[in-house]
Amino acid sequence: MRTRKEVIEFCMSLKQVYEDYPFQDSNWTLMRHETNKKTFAFIFERDRHIWVNIKCDPEWILVWRETYDSVVPAYHMNKKHWNSIILDGSVPDEDIKRMIGESYDLIRAGIRRQK
C-alpha cells in the first residue's frame, strides 16, 4: 500500500465509514465513522510520501515504532495515542491494514459504550 487511493479504498471497506475534507488544505483526507464522526485515519502527503496518522493503543504504540522505521510519532497529533505510518513500501500491507483496523476499533469503542 503506497497511495492515498489504496488507503481510502481500504478504509471504505470498513463498516459505516466516510471520507471527509474538512480543512482548507486539500492535502488532508480524513476517514471517519458515520455514527460518532470520529476520525480514525488522517491521510496526507509529506516529503514525497503518503502518511497515515492512526490512533493506537498506548500498549502497542512503541511496539509498532520499534518494529518499523516508517512508523513514527504522529505528525501534528498526540504522540501518546497516535502514530504516523509513512507509506514508503517498508511496512507490509497486512500490518498497515492491521494498524488502520485497530484505529477504527478504538474510535468505535465509544459507540459501544453509548448503547
Coordinates of C-alpha atoms in Angstrom, one line a residue:
M1 CA 0.0 0.0 0.0
R2 CA 1.6 3.2 -1.2
T3 CA -1.1 5.6 -2.4
R4 CA -3.8 7.7 -0.9
K5 CA -6.3 5.9 -3.1
E6 CA -5.3 2.5 -1.7
V7 CA -5.7 3.7 1.9
I8 CA -9.0 5.3 1.2
E9 CA -10.3 2.2 -0.5
F10 CA -9.2 0.0 2.4
C11 CA -10.8 2.4 4.9
M12 CA -14.1 2.5 2.9
S13 CA -14.2 -1.3 3.1
L14 CA -14.9 -0.9 6.9
K15 CA -18.4 -0.5 8.1
Q16 CA -20.1 2.9 8.3
V17 CA -17.1 4.9 7.1
Y18 CA -17.0 8.1 5.1
E19 CA -14.3 10.3 3.5
D20 CA -14.0 13.9 4.7
Y21 CA -12.0 17.0 3.7
P22 CA -12.7 19.5 6.5
F23 CA -9.6 21.6 6.2
Q24 CA -8.9 24.3 3.6
D25 CA -5.9 22.3 2.7
S26 CA -6.9 19.6 0.2
N27 CA -3.8 17.6 1.0
W28 CA -5.6 16.2 4.1
T29 CA -8.2 13.4 3.8
L30 CA -9.9 12.2 7.0
M31 CA -11.6 8.9 7.3
R32 CA -14.4 9.0 9.9
H33 CA -17.1 6.7 11.4
E34 CA -20.6 7.7 10.4
T35 CA -22.1 7.2 13.9
N36 CA -19.8 9.3 16.1
K37 CA -18.0 11.3 13.4
K38 CA -14.6 10.4 15.0
T39 CA -11.6 10.2 12.7
F40 CA -9.5 7.0 12.7
A41 CA -7.2 7.9 9.8
F42 CA -5.6 11.2 8.7
I43 CA -4.1 10.8 5.2
F44 CA -1.7 13.3 3.7
E45 CA 1.4 13.8 1.6
R46 CA 4.6 14.9 3.2
D47 CA 8.2 14.5 2.0
R48 CA 7.0 12.9 -1.3
H49 CA 5.3 10.0 0.6
I50 CA 1.7 9.4 1.7
W51 CA 1.5 9.4 5.5
V52 CA -1.4 7.9 7.6
N53 CA -2.0 9.0 11.1
I54 CA -3.7 6.3 13.1
K55 CA -4.9 6.0 16.7
C56 CA -3.0 3.3 18.6
D57 CA -3.4 1.6 21.9
P58 CA -0.7 3.0 24.2
E59 CA 0.5 -0.6 24.9
W60 CA 1.2 -1.1 21.2
I61 CA 2.4 2.4 20.2
L62 CA 6.1 1.7 20.9
V63 CA 6.0 -1.8 19.5
W64 CA 5.0 -0.5 16.1
R65 CA 7.6 2.3 16.2
E66 CA 10.3 -0.1 17.2
T67 CA 9.3 -2.7 14.6
Y68 CA 9.3 -0.3 11.6
D69 CA 11.4 2.8 10.9
S70 CA 8.5 4.1 8.9
V71 CA 6.1 4.1 11.9
V72 CA 6.9 7.3 13.8
P73 CA 5.2 9.5 16.5
A74 CA 2.2 11.1 14.7
Y75 CA 2.7 14.3 12.8
H76 CA 0.6 17.1 14.4
M77 CA -1.1 14.6 16.9
N78 CA -0.9 13.4 20.4
K79 CA 2.3 11.3 20.5
K80 CA 0.9 9.0 23.3
H81 CA -2.1 7.9 21.3
W82 CA -1.2 8.4 17.6
N83 CA 1.4 7.1 15.2
S84 CA 2.2 8.0 11.6
I85 CA 2.7 5.3 9.0
I86 CA 4.9 6.5 6.2
L87 CA 3.9 4.6 3.1
D88 CA 7.4 4.1 1.6
G89 CA 7.0 0.4 0.9
S90 CA 8.8 -0.8 4.0
V91 CA 5.7 -1.7 6.1
P92 CA 3.8 -4.8 4.8
D93 CA 0.2 -4.2 3.7
E94 CA -1.0 -6.6 6.3
D95 CA 0.4 -4.6 9.1
I96 CA -0.8 -1.3 7.6
K97 CA -4.3 -2.7 7.4
R98 CA -4.0 -4.1 11.0
M99 CA -3.0 -0.7 12.4
I100 CA -5.8 1.1 10.5
G101 CA -8.2 -1.6 11.7
E102 CA -7.1 -1.1 15.3
S103 CA -7.5 2.6 15.0
Y104 CA -11.0 2.1 13.6
D105 CA -11.8 -0.2 16.5
L106 CA -10.5 2.3 19.1
I107 CA -12.8 5.1 17.8
R108 CA -15.7 2.7 17.6
A109 CA -15.3 1.8 21.3
G110 CA -17.2 5.0 22.3
I111 CA -20.2 3.9 20.2
R112 CA -20.4 0.6 22.1
R113 CA -20.3 2.3 25.4
Q114 CA -23.1 4.7 24.5
K115 CA -25.5 1.8 23.7

